[in-house]
PDB file of C-alpha atoms in Angstrom:
ATOM      1  CA  MET A 430       0.000   0.000   0.000  1.00 21.00           C
ATOM      2  CA  ILE A 431       1.091   3.590  -0.455  1.00 25.00           C
ATOM      3  CA  ALA A 432       2.793   4.857   2.661  1.00 28.00           C
ATOM      4  CA  HIS A 433       3.572   8.162   1.000  1.00 30.00           C
ATOM      5  CA  ALA A 434       3.845   8.829  -2.716  1.00 36.00           C
ATOM      6  CA  ARG A 435       6.031  11.700  -3.891  1.00 37.00           C
ATOM      7  CA  ARG A 436       6.955  11.992  -7.536  1.00 38.00           C
ATOM      8  CA  ARG A 437       9.087  14.634  -9.255  1.00 37.00           C
ATOM      9  CA  VAL A 438       8.487  15.595 -12.881  1.00 37.00           C
ATOM     10  CA  ASN A 439      10.282  18.585 -14.433  1.00 36.00           C
ATOM     11  CA  GLY A 440      10.784  20.197 -11.047  1.00 39.00           C
ATOM     12  CA  HIS A 441       7.198  19.664  -9.864  1.00 40.00           C
ATOM     13  CA  HIS A 442       6.215  17.460  -6.940  1.00 39.00           C
ATOM     14  CA  THR A 443       2.955  15.587  -6.500  1.00 42.00           C
ATOM     15  CA  GLU A 444       2.103  14.015  -3.176  1.00 44.00           C
ATOM     16  CA  ALA A 445      -0.405  11.365  -2.190  1.00 41.00           C
ATOM     17  CA  SER A 446      -2.251  10.922   1.075  1.00 40.00           C
ATOM     18  CA  PRO A 447      -1.484   7.513   2.587  1.00 41.00           C
ATOM     19  CA  THR A 448      -5.150   6.709   3.133  1.00 47.00           C
ATOM     20  CA  LEU A 449      -6.866   8.302   0.135  1.00 58.00           C
ATOM     21  CA  ALA A 450      -4.594   8.099  -2.897  1.00 72.00           C
ATOM     22  CA  ARG A 451      -4.986   5.038  -5.051  1.00 87.00           C
ATOM     23  CA  PHE A 452      -3.997   6.606  -8.371  1.00 91.00           C
ATOM     24  CA  VAL A 453      -0.903   8.659  -9.164  1.00 91.00           C
ATOM     25  CA  LEU A 454      -0.428   9.885 -12.752  1.00 91.00           C
ATOM     26  CA  VAL A 455       2.774  11.818 -13.439  1.00 91.00           C
ATOM     27  CA  HIS A 456       3.300  13.810 -16.633  1.00 89.00           C
ATOM     28  CA  PRO A 457       4.950  17.201 -17.223  1.00 88.00           C
ATOM     29  CA  SER A 458       1.976  18.621 -19.162  1.00 86.00           C
ATOM     30  CA  ILE A 459      -0.375  18.185 -16.185  1.00 88.00           C
ATOM     31  CA  PRO A 460      -0.534  21.242 -13.886  1.00 86.00           C
ATOM     32  CA  GLY A 461       1.568  20.528 -10.807  1.00 87.00           C
ATOM     33  CA  GLY A 462       3.265  17.624 -12.573  1.00 88.00           C
ATOM     34  CA  GLY A 463       0.547  15.067 -12.034  1.00 88.00           C
ATOM     35  CA  VAL A 464      -2.767  13.904 -10.641  1.00 89.00           C
ATOM     36  CA  VAL A 465      -3.189  12.199  -7.281  1.00 90.00           C
ATOM     37  CA  ALA A 466      -6.683  10.812  -6.670  1.00 91.00           C
ATOM     38  CA  SER A 467      -8.671   8.321  -4.635  1.00 90.00           C
ATOM     39  CA  TYR A 468     -10.929   7.502  -7.592  1.00 88.00           C
ATOM     40  CA  LEU A 469     -10.303   6.944 -11.286  1.00 91.00           C
ATOM     41  CA  ALA A 470     -12.281   9.697 -13.094  1.00 91.00           C
ATOM     42  CA  PRO A 471      -9.743  12.565 -12.838  1.00 92.00           C
ATOM     43  CA  VAL A 472      -6.933  10.217 -13.814  1.00 92.00           C
ATOM     44  CA  VAL A 473      -8.838   9.012 -16.893  1.00 93.00           C
ATOM     45  CA  ASP A 474      -9.519  12.617 -17.927  1.00 93.00           C
ATOM     46  CA  ALA A 475      -5.849  13.611 -17.576  1.00 92.00           C
ATOM     47  CA  LEU A 476      -4.573  10.407 -19.190  1.00 92.00           C
ATOM     48  CA  THR A 477      -6.953  10.821 -22.140  1.00 92.00           C
ATOM     49  CA  ALA A 478      -5.479  14.287 -22.759  1.00 90.00           C
ATOM     50  CA  VAL A 479      -1.912  12.929 -22.487  1.00 89.00           C
ATOM     51  CA  LEU A 480      -2.625  10.073 -24.916  1.00 89.00           C
ATOM     52  CA  ALA A 481      -4.262  12.462 -27.415  1.00 89.00           C
ATOM     53  CA  THR A 482      -0.915  14.225 -27.899  1.00 83.00           C
ATOM     54  CA  PRO A 483       1.395  11.759 -29.702  1.00 77.00           C
ATOM     55  CA  GLU A 484       4.528  13.898 -29.302  1.00 78.00           C
ATOM     56  CA  SER A 485       3.937  14.109 -25.555  1.00 75.00           C
ATOM     57  CA  PRO A 486       6.702  12.621 -23.350  1.00 77.00           C
ATOM     58  CA  HIS A 487       6.419   9.466 -21.256  1.00 86.00           C
ATOM     59  CA  PHE A 488       4.086   9.222 -18.298  1.00 88.00           C
ATOM     60  CA  TRP A 489       3.973   7.156 -15.095  1.00 89.00           C
ATOM     61  CA  LEU A 490       0.765   5.679 -13.683  1.00 91.00           C
ATOM     62  CA  ASP A 491       0.729   4.028 -10.260  1.00 91.00           C
ATOM     63  CA  VAL A 492      -2.451   2.238  -9.155  1.00 90.00           C
ATOM     64  CA  GLU A 493      -3.070   0.682  -5.740  1.00 87.00           C
ATOM     65  CA  ARG A 494      -5.935  -1.660  -4.788  1.00 85.00           C
ATOM     66  CA  ILE A 495      -7.445  -1.683  -8.268  1.00 87.00           C
ATOM     67  CA  ARG A 496     -11.023  -2.880  -8.712  1.00 89.00           C
ATOM     68  CA  PRO A 497     -12.306  -4.807 -11.756  1.00 92.00           C
ATOM     69  CA  ASP A 498     -14.335  -1.865 -13.117  1.00 93.00           C
ATOM     70  CA  GLU A 499     -11.292   0.417 -12.827  1.00 92.00           C
ATOM     71  CA  MET A 500      -9.049  -2.161 -14.499  1.00 92.00           C
ATOM     72  CA  ASP A 501     -11.521  -2.474 -17.380  1.00 94.00           C
ATOM     73  CA  ALA A 502     -11.573   1.313 -17.855  1.00 94.00           C
ATOM     74  CA  LEU A 503      -7.772   1.542 -17.875  1.00 93.00           C
ATOM     75  CA  ALA A 504      -7.483  -1.486 -20.158  1.00 94.00           C
ATOM     76  CA  ASP A 505      -9.826   0.135 -22.683  1.00 95.00           C
ATOM     77  CA  LEU A 506      -7.872   3.381 -22.548  1.00 93.00           C
ATOM     78  CA  LEU A 507      -4.430   1.746 -22.787  1.00 93.00           C
ATOM     79  CA  GLY A 508      -5.339  -1.147 -25.092  1.00 93.00           C
ATOM     80  CA  LEU A 509      -4.479  -3.979 -22.706  1.00 94.00           C
ATOM     81  CA  HIS A 510      -5.081  -7.644 -23.515  1.00 95.00           C
ATOM     82  CA  GLU A 511      -7.630  -9.666 -21.513  1.00 94.00           C
ATOM     83  CA  VAL A 512      -4.818 -11.849 -20.109  1.00 91.00           C
ATOM     84  CA  THR A 513      -3.168  -8.745 -18.648  1.00 91.00           C
ATOM     85  CA  ILE A 514      -6.472  -7.662 -17.121  1.00 91.00           C
ATOM     86  CA  PHE A 515      -6.951 -11.089 -15.551  1.00 89.00           C
ATOM     87  CA  ASP A 516      -3.392 -11.195 -14.188  1.00 87.00           C
ATOM     88  CA  CYS A 517      -3.681  -7.708 -12.666  1.00 87.00           C
ATOM     89  CA  LEU A 518      -6.850  -8.680 -10.821  1.00 86.00           C
ATOM     90  CA  ASN A 519      -5.962 -12.231  -9.753  1.00 82.00           C
ATOM     91  CA  GLU A 520      -2.969 -13.732  -8.033  1.00 71.00           C
ATOM     92  CA  ASP A 521      -2.378 -17.381  -8.883  1.00 64.00           C
ATOM     93  CA  PHE A 522      -1.206 -19.136  -5.720  1.00 61.00           C
ATOM     94  CA  LEU A 523      -0.728 -22.463  -7.527  1.00 56.00           C
ATOM     95  CA  VAL A 524       2.138 -21.334  -9.758  1.00 57.00           C
ATOM     96  CA  SER A 525       5.020 -18.890  -9.514  1.00 61.00           C
ATOM     97  CA  ASP A 526       4.024 -15.245  -9.204  1.00 69.00           C
ATOM     98  CA  GLU A 527       6.779 -14.109 -11.534  1.00 83.00           C
ATOM     99  CA  LYS A 528       5.881 -13.680 -15.190  1.00 87.00           C
ATOM    100  CA  PHE A 529       7.068 -11.807 -18.259  1.00 90.00           C
ATOM    101  CA  GLU A 530       4.914 -11.603 -21.360  1.00 92.00           C
ATOM    102  CA  ARG A 531       5.375  -9.774 -24.638  1.00 93.00           C
ATOM    103  CA  PHE A 532       2.287  -8.439 -26.368  1.00 93.00           C
ATOM    104  CA  PRO A 533       2.279  -6.667 -29.753  1.00 92.00           C
ATOM    105  CA  ASP A 534       2.092  -3.192 -28.160  1.00 90.00           C
ATOM    106  CA  TYR A 535       3.618  -3.652 -24.694  1.00 92.00           C
ATOM    107  CA  PHE A 536       5.471  -5.838 -22.227  1.00 92.00           C
ATOM    108  CA  PHE A 537       3.862  -7.195 -19.051  1.00 92.00           C
ATOM    109  CA  LEU A 538       5.754  -8.194 -15.908  1.00 91.00           C
ATOM    110  CA  ILE A 539       4.618  -9.704 -12.605  1.00 89.00           C
ATOM    111  CA  ALA A 540       7.150  -9.694  -9.794  1.00 86.00           C
ATOM    112  CA  ASP A 541       7.304 -10.120  -6.036  1.00 81.00           C
ATOM    113  CA  LEU A 542       9.124  -7.255  -4.338  1.00 80.00           C
ATOM    114  CA  LEU A 543      10.605  -7.424  -0.860  1.00 81.00           C
ATOM    115  CA  ASN A 544       9.482  -4.631   1.486  1.00 80.00           C
ATOM    116  CA  PRO A 545      10.308  -4.090   5.151  1.00 84.00           C
ATOM    117  CA  VAL A 546       7.015  -4.005   7.078  1.00 82.00           C
ATOM    118  CA  GLU A 547       7.041  -3.583  10.861  1.00 85.00           C
ATOM    119  CA  GLY A 548      10.606  -4.858  11.105  1.00 86.00           C
ATOM    120  CA  ARG A 549      10.022  -7.953   8.953  1.00 87.00           C
ATOM    121  CA  TRP A 550      10.523  -8.590   5.265  1.00 84.00           C
ATOM    122  CA  ARG A 551       7.277  -9.014   3.336  1.00 80.00           C
ATOM    123  CA  THR A 552       6.610  -9.665  -0.313  1.00 77.00           C
ATOM    124  CA  GLU A 553       4.347  -7.474  -2.405  1.00 77.00           C
ATOM    125  CA  ASN A 554       3.029  -8.697  -5.716  1.00 79.00           C
ATOM    126  CA  VAL A 555       3.254  -5.975  -8.391  1.00 83.00           C
ATOM    127  CA  ASN A 556       2.291  -5.868 -12.044  1.00 86.00           C
ATOM    128  CA  VAL A 557       4.123  -3.616 -14.498  1.00 88.00           C
ATOM    129  CA  VAL A 558       2.854  -2.721 -17.965  1.00 89.00           C
ATOM    130  CA  ASP A 559       5.578  -1.238 -20.155  1.00 89.00           C
ATOM    131  CA  LEU A 560       3.915   0.684 -22.985  1.00 87.00           C
ATOM    132  CA  PRO A 561       5.956   2.640 -25.550  1.00 84.00           C
ATOM    133  CA  ARG A 562       5.158   5.927 -23.752  1.00 76.00           C
ATOM    134  CA  ALA A 563       4.325   4.754 -20.257  1.00 77.00           C
ATOM    135  CA  GLU A 564       5.148   2.792 -17.172  1.00 64.00           C
ATOM    136  CA  THR A 565       2.127   1.538 -15.235  1.00 70.00           C
ATOM    137  CA  LYS A 566       2.278  -0.335 -11.931  1.00 71.00           C
ATOM    138  CA  THR A 567      -0.714  -1.955 -10.262  1.00 68.00           C
ATOM    139  CA  SER A 568      -1.165  -3.864  -7.051  1.00 64.00           C
ATOM    140  CA  ARG A 569      -4.184  -5.054  -5.151  1.00 55.00           C
ATOM    141  CA  GLY A 570      -2.703  -3.923  -1.837  1.00 52.00           C
ATOM    142  CA  ASP A 571      -4.032  -6.946   0.039  1.00 47.00           C
ATOM    143  CA  ASP A 572      -1.481  -9.422  -1.270  1.00 43.00           C
ATOM    144  CA  VAL A 573       1.366  -8.640   1.112  1.00 43.00           C
ATOM    145  CA  GLU A 574       2.680 -11.749   2.797  1.00 45.00           C
ATOM    146  CA  GLU A 575       5.651 -12.544   4.962  1.00 44.00           C
ATOM    147  CA  ALA A 576       8.733 -13.500   2.998  1.00 38.00           C
ATOM    148  CA  LYS A 577      10.088 -16.935   3.709  1.00 41.00           C
ATOM    149  CA  THR A 578      13.697 -17.257   4.823  1.00 39.00           C
ATOM    150  CA  CYS A 579      15.911 -18.916   2.206  1.00 36.00           C
ATOM    151  CA  ARG A 580      18.906 -20.966   3.304  1.00 33.00           C
TER     152      ARG A 580
END
């Protein structure tokens, strides 16, 4: 989950509240350098404007605790495959969490990251969509589990 999000784009900072922000969109053309929101509508509006300008620079989109309706809206906007949608919404506990997939218009990566939580190492499952002009990270926020000690 977001403890505190602070992004810097062309000298501008955007900050997210730890309890309210679920979406952080960073792009230099957005006033203040980005949009921080607890719901999807303002992010979709800003992202639509960014995508409508082909010469516009790269953007970063960070999504926490995504819901199926939000994932569908972002998938429509970004042109994501149904397999990517499924993988972003579901964690498969029967097989390895790690995955890399190449689609015609983007790359998709699932990885477990180690994070210190309350003095212990925990894993957080993240999904990264690498579009030609974007980096997008999603996580459900409820899939943090204690990391197992390897010997």
